[in-house]
Short mmCIF file of C-alpha atoms in Angstrom, two decimals:
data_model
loop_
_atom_site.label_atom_id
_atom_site.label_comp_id
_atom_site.label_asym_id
_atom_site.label_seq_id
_atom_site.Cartn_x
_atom_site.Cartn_y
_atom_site.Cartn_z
CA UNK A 1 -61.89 99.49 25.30
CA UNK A 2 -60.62 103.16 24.48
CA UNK A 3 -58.91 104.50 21.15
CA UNK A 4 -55.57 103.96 22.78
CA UNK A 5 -56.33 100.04 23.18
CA UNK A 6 -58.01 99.72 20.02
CA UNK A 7 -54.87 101.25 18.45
CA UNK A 8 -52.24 99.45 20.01
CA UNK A 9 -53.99 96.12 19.59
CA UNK A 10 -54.62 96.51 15.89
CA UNK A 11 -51.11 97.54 15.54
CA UNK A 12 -49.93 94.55 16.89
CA UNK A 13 -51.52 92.15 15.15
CA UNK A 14 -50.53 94.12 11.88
CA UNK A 15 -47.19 93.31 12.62
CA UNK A 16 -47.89 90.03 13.98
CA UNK A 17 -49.90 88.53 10.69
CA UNK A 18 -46.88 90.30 8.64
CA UNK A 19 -44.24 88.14 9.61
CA UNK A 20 -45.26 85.12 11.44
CA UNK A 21 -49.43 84.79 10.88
CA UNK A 22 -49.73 84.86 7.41
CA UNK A 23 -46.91 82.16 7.14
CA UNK A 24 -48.98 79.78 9.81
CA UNK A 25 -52.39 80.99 7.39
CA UNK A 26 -50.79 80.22 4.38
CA UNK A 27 -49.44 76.58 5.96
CA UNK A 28 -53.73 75.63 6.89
CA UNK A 29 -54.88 76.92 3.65
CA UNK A 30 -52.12 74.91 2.08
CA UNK A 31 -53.00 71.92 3.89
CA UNK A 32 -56.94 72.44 3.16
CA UNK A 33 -56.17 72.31 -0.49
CA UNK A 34 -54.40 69.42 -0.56
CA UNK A 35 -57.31 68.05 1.11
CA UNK A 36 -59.96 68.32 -1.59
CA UNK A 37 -57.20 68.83 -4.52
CA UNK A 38 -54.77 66.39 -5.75
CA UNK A 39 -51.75 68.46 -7.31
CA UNK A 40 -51.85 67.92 -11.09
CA UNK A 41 -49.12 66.68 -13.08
CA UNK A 42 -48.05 67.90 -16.64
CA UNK A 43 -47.10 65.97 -19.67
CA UNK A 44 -43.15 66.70 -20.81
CA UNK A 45 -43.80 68.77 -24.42
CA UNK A 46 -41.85 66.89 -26.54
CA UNK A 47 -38.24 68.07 -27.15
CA UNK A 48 -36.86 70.46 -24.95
CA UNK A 49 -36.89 74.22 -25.96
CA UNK A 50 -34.49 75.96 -26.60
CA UNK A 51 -33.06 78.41 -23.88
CA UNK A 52 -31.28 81.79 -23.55
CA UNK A 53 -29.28 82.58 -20.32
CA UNK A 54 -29.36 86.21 -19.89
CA UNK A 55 -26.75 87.43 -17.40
CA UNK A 56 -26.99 91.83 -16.65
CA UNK A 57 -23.43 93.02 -15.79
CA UNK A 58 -21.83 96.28 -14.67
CA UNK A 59 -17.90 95.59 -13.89
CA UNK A 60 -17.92 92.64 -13.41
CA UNK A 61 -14.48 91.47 -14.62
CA UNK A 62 -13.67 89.40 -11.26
CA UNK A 63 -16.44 86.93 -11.66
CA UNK A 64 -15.92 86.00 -15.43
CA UNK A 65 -14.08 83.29 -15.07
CA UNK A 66 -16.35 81.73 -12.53
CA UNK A 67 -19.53 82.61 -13.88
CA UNK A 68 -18.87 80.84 -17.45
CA UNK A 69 -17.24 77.91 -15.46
CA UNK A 70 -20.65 77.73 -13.84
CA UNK A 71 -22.54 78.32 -16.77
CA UNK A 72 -20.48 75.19 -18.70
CA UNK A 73 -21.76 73.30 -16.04
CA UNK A 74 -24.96 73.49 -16.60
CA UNK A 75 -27.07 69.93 -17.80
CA UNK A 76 -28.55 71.38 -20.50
CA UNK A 77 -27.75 70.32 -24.21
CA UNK A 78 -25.23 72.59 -25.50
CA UNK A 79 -27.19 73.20 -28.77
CA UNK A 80 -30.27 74.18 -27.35
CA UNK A 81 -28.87 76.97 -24.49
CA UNK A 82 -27.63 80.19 -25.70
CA UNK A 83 -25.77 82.22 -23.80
CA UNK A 84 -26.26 86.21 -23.44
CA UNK A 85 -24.11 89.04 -21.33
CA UNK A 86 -26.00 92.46 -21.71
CA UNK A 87 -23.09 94.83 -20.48
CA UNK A 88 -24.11 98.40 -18.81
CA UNK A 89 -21.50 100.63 -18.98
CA UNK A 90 -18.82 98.81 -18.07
CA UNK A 91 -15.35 100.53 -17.83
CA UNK A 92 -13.65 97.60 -16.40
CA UNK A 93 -12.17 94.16 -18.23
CA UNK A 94 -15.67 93.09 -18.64
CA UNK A 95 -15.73 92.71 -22.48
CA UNK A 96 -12.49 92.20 -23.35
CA UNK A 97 -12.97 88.73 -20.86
CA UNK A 98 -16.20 87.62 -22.75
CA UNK A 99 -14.16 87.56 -26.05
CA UNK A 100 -12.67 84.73 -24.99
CA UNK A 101 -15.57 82.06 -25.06
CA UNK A 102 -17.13 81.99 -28.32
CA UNK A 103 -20.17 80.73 -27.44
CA UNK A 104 -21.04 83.69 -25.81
CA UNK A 105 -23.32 87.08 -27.49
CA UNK A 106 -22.31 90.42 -25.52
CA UNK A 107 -24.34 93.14 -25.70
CA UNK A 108 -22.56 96.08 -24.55
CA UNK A 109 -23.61 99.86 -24.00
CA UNK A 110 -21.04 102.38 -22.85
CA UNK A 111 -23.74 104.53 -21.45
CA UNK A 112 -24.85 103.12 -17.90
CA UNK A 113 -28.18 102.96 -17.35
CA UNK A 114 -28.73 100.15 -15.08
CA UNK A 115 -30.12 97.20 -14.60
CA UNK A 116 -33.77 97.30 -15.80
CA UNK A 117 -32.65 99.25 -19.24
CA UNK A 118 -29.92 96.59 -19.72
CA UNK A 119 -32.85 94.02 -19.47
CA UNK A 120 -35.18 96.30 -21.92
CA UNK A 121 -32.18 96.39 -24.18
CA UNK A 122 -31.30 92.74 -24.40
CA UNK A 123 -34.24 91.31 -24.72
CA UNK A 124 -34.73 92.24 -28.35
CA UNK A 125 -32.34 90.25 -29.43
CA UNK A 126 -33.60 87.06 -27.35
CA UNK A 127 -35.06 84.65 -29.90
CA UNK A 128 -35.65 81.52 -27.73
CA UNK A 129 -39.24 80.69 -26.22
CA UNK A 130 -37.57 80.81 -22.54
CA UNK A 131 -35.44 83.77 -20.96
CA UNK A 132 -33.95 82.32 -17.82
CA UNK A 133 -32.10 85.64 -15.98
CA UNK A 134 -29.56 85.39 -13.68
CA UNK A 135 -26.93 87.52 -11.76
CA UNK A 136 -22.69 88.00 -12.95
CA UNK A 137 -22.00 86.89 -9.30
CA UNK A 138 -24.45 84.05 -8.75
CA UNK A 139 -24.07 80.54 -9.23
CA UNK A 140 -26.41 77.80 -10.21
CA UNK A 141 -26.81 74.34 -9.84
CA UNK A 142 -26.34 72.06 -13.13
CA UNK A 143 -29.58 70.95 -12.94
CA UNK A 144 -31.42 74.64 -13.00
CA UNK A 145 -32.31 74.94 -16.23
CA UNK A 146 -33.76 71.47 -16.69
CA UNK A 147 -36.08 72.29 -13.98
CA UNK A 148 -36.99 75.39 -14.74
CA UNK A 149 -38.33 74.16 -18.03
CA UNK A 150 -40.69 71.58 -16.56
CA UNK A 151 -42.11 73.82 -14.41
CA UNK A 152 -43.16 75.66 -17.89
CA UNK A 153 -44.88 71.94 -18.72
CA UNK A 154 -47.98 73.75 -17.63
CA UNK A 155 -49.57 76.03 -19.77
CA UNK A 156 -50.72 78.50 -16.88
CA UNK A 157 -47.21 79.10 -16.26
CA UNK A 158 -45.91 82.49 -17.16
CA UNK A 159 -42.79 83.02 -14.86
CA UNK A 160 -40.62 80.39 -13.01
CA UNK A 161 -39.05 81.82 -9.56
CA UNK A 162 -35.39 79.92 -8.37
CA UNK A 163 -34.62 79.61 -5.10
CA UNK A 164 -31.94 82.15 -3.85
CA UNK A 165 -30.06 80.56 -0.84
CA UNK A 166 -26.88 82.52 1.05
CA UNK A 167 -23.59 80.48 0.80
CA UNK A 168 -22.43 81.79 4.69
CA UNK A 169 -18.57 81.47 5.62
CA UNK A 170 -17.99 80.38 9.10
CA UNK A 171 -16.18 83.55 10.06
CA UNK A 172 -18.72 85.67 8.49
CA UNK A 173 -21.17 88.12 10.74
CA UNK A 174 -24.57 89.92 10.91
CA UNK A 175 -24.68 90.44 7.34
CA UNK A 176 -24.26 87.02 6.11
CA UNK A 177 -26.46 84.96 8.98
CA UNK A 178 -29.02 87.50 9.25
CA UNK A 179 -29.89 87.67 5.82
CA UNK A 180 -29.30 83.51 5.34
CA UNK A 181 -31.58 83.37 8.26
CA UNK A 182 -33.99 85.68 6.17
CA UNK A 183 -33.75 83.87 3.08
CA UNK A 184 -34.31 80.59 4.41
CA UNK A 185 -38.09 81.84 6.01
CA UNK A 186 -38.63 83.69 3.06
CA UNK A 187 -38.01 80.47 0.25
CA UNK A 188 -40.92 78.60 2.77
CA UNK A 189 -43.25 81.48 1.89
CA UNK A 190 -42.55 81.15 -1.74
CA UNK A 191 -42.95 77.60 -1.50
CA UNK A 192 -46.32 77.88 -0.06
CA UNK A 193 -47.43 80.56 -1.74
CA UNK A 194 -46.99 78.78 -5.11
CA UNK A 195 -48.80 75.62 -3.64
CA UNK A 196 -52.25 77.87 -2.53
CA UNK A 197 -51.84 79.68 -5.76
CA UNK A 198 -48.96 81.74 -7.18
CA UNK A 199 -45.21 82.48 -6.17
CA UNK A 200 -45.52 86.56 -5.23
CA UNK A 201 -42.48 87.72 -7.42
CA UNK A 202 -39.01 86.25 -8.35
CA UNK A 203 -35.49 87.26 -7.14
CA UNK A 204 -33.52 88.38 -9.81
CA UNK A 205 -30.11 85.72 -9.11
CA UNK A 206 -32.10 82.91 -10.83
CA UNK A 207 -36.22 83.40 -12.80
CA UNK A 208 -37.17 82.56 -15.97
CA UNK A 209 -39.81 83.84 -18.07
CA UNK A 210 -41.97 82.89 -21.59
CA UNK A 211 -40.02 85.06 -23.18
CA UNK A 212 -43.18 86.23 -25.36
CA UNK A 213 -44.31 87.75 -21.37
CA UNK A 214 -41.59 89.80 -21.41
CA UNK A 215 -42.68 93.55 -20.34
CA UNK A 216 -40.89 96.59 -21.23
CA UNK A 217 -40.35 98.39 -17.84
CA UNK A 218 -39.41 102.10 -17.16
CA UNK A 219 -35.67 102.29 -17.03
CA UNK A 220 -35.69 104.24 -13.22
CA UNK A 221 -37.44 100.22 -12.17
CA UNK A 222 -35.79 99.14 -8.74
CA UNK A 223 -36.89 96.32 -8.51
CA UNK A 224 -37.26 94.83 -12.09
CA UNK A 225 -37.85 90.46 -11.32
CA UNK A 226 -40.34 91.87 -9.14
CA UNK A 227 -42.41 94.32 -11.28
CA UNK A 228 -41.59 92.18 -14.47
CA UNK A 229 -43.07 88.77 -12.77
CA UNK A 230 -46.04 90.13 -11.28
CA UNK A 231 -46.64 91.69 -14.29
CA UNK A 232 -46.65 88.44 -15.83
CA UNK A 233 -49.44 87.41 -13.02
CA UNK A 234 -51.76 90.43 -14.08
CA UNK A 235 -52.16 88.82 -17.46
CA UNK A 236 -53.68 85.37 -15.61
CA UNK A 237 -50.82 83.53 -15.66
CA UNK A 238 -49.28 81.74 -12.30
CA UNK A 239 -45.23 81.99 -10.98
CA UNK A 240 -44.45 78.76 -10.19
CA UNK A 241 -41.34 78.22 -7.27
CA UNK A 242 -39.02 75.63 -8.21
CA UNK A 243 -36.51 75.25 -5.29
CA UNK A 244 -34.85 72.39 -7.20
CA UNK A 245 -32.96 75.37 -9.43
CA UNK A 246 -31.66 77.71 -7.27
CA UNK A 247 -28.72 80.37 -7.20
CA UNK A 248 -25.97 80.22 -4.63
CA UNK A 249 -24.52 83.80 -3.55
CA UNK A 250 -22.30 85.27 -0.52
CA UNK A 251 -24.04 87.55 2.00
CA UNK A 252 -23.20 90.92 2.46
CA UNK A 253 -19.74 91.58 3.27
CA UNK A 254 -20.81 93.71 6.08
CA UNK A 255 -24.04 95.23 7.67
CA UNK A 256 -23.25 98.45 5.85
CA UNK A 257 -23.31 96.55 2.71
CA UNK A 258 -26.43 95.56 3.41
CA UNK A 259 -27.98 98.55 4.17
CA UNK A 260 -27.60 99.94 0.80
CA UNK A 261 -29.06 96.71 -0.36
CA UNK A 262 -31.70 97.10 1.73
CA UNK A 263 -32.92 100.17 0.98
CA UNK A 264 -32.80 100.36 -2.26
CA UNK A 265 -35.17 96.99 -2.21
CA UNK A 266 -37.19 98.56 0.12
CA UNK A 267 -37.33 101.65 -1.79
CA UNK A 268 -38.39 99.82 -4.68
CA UNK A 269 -40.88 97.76 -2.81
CA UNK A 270 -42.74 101.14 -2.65
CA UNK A 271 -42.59 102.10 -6.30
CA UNK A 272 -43.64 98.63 -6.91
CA UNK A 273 -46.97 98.87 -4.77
CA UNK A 274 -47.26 102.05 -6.95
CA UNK A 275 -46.53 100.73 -10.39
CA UNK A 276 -48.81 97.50 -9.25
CA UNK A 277 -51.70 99.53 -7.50
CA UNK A 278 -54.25 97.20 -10.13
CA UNK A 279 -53.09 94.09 -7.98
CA UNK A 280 -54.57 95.66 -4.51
CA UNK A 281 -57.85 95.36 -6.47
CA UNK A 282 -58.96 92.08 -4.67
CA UNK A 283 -62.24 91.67 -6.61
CA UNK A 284 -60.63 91.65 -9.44
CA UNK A 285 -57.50 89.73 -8.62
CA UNK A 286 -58.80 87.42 -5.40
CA UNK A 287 -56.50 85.14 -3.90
CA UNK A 288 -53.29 86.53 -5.62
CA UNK A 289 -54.35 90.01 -3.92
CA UNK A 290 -54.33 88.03 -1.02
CA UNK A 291 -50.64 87.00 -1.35
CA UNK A 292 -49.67 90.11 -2.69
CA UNK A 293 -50.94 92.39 0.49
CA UNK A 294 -50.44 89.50 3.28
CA UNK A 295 -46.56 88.86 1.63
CA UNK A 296 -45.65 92.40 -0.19
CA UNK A 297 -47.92 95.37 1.23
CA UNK A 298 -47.42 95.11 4.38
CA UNK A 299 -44.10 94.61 4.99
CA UNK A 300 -42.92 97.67 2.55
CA UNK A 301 -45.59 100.09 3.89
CA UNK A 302 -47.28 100.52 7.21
CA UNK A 303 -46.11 97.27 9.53
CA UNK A 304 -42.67 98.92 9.84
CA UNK A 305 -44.09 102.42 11.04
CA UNK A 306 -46.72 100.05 13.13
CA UNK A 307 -44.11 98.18 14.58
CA UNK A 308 -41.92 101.25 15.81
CA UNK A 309 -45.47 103.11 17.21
CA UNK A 310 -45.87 100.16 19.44
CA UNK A 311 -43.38 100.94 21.86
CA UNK A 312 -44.33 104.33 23.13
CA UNK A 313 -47.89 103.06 22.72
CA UNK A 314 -47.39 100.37 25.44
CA UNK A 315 -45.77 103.54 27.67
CA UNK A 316 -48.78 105.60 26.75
CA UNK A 317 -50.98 102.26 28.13
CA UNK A 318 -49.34 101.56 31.29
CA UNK A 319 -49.16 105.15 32.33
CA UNK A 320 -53.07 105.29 32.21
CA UNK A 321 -53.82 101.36 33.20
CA UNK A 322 -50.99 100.95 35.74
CA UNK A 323 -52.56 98.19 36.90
CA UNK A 324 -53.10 95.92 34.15
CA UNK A 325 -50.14 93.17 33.41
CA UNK A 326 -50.61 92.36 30.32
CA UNK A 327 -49.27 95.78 29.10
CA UNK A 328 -46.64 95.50 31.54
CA UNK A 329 -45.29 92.07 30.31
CA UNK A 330 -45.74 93.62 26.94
CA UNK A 331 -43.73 96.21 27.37
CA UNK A 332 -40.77 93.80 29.06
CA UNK A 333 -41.10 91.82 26.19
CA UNK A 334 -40.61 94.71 23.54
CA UNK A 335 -37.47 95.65 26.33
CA UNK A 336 -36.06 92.61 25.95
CA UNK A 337 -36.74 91.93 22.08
CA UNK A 338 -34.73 95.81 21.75
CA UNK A 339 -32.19 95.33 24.02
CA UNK A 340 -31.38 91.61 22.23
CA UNK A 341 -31.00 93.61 19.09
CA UNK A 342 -29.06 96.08 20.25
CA UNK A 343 -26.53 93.37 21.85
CA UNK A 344 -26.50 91.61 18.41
CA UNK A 345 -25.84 94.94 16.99
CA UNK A 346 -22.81 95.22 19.15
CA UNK A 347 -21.54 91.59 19.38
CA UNK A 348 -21.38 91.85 15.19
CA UNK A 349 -19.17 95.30 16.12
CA UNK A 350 -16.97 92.79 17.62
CA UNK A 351 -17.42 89.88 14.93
CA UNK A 352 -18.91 87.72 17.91
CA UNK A 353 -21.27 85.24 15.61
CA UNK A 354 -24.13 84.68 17.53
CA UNK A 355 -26.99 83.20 15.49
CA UNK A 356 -29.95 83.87 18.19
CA UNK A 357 -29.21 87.74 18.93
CA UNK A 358 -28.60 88.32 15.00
CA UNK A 359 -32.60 87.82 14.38
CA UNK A 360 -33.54 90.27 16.47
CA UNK A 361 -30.68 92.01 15.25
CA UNK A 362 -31.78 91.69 11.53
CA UNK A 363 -35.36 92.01 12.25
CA UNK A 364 -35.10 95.74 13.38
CA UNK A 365 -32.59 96.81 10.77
CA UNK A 366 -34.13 95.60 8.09
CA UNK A 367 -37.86 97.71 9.17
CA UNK A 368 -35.90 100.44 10.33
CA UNK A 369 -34.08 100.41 6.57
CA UNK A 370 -37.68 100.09 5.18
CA UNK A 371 -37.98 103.48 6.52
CA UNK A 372 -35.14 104.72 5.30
CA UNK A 373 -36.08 103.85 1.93
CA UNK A 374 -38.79 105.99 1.82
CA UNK A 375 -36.60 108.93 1.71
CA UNK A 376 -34.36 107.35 -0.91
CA UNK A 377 -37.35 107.27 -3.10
CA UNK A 378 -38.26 110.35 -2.14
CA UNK A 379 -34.32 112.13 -3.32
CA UNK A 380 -34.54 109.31 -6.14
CA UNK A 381 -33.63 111.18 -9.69
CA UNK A 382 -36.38 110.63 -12.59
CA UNK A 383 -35.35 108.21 -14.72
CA UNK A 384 -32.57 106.92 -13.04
CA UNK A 385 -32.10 103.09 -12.66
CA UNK A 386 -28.30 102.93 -11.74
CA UNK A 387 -27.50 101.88 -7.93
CA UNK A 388 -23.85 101.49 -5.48
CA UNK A 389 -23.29 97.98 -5.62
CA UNK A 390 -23.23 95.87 -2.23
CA UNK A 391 -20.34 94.16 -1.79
CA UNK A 392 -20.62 90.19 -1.40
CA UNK A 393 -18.42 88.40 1.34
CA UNK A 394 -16.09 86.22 0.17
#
């Protein structure tokens, strides 16, 4: 086998494990578990704790109404959940909204900062045992807290990750399905990631943490529920993945939406493999390396440039094996995987919903905004942790 072969074959299963072999993996090393180990069940402590809500907000003046309905609607007893609204700079209605419900402690800065120095901010005044953090334009289901707090039942649990699920329109496009699509195979990962071991971060609409965990993080963070919760993990406790509280939000209203969204998560995937280089250390850290590389790594480093390589690869392969057919078929099949995108591409220029083209679709912009991101990071300002909101559908 020459260089050539070697390095188109080990590219392709690089992208390969990425996004559909470490899910089947996970699913058998799941199932061996549960073999040999019964799942253990923890004792309710008592009373339950008392609970802050801590909602991050940045003109958000639209959603007030909506957001405290939701939060009213939570099963929780009223005495025991306090509600916080850590304001960032908001020039908008924001504040002058929150006076109106009395049960609610704003926080507000005039200076924006963004998200992750709202959260260092706030916290300090948090005196509950549990910090459940949520988004201004998310909404949870009543019985989120409740189940949040059970998951903290065991001891070993540092960080509790919601499920984040995409509330998608029927007329909505690209945006919306691709990224419910996404969600959808990414909340299975969680799932089974938390059964083999630990969740591998939390999304920042609904995750809850002993609020004792807590982390200070530097204020230019991207991606703070991701850094914050695996930070939890590096101190030997677990993120448990409770899919019975989860936050319901809009997709994207469009695909250009998105692509800010996107790249600025994929831009601070990479500062988070920085800022968490200890976790690659598999010796130390064993099966939650594991998850972190198999889940995290790869898909914000080298499987996006791998996957683009393999392409003129495959041309490189058939032009000096002619012969062979397995190339050829390969390289149809990347034709055809393209050329699927590109028509989903187009059909959501024309707001044709077509659920089948839109993975394809999805699947190349979101690598090809991984890329992207690099260079974001790269003209990022020092010390800056503001961002251009996405706006939601709806």
């Amino acid at each position: 086998m020459t260089l050539l072969e070697i390095t188109f074959f080990t590219l392709l299963f690089i992208v390969f494990y990425t996004y559909l072999g470490y899910g089947i993996l996970l699913w058998i090393l799941v199932k061996i578990k549960q073999l040999f180990c019964k799942e253990k069940q923890y004792p309710a402590a008592g009373e339950l704790p008392e609970v802050t809500l801590f909602i991050t907000a940045y003109n958000e003046e639209q959603m007030i109404a909506e957001k405290m309905k939701n939060c009213h609607e939570l099963d929780y007893p009223k005495d025991k959940l306090k509600i916080v609204w850590v304001t960032d700079g908001s020039y908008d209605n924001t504040n002058e909204k929150l006076k109106a419900y009395p049960d609610v402690n704003v926080y507000f800065s005039p200076e924006r900062k963004g998200k992750t120095a709202a959260m260092n901010r706030g916290i300090q005044f948090i005196t509950t045992p549990i910090v459940v953090f949520t988004d201004a334009n998310t909404f949870v289901n009543p019985q989120a807290i409740r189940e949040i707090v059970t998951c903290f039942n065991n001891p070993k649990v540092g960080c509790v990750a919601g499920e984040k699920r995409i509330f998608v329109h029927h007329k909505e496009g690209a945006a919306a399905g691709g990224e419910g699509i996404y969600w959808k195979y990414e909340s299975l990962l969680k799932k089974l990631d938390a059964k083999l071991y630990s969740a591998v971060g939390a999304a920042g609409e609904l995750f809850a943490v002993r609020t004792s965990l807590y982390e200070q993080m530097p204020n230019d963070t991207l991606l703070d529920d991701f850094i914050l919760s695996l930070r939890i993990t590096m101190k030997k406790y677990i993120i448990a993945y409770c899919d019975k509280a989860y936050a319901q939000e809009s997709g994207s209203a469009s695909m250009k939406e998105e692509e800010k969204r996107k790249i600025r998560i994929s831009a601070g995937g990479l500062q988070s493999i920085y800022r968490l280089r200890g976790l690659l250390n598999i010796f130390r850290y064993g099966t939650l390396s594991f998850q972190y590389i198999s889940h995290r790594v790869l898909r914000w480093s080298i499987t996006p440039i791998a996957l683009f390589l393999l392409f003129p690869l495959n041309i490189l392969l058939i032009i000096n094996r002619p012969q062979t057919l397995l190339y050829s078929t390969l390289l149809i099949l990347q034709i055809l995987f393209y050329a699927g995108g590109c028509y989903g591409y187009y059909l959501s220029t024309k707001s044709i919903k077509n659920k089948l083209l839109y993975i394809p679709y999805y699947f190349l912009f979101m690598n090809i905004n991984v890329i992207k991101g690099f260079f974001y990071l790269i003209r990022k300002k020092k010390n800056d942790g503001t961002w251009e909101k996405a706006r939601r559908a709806g």
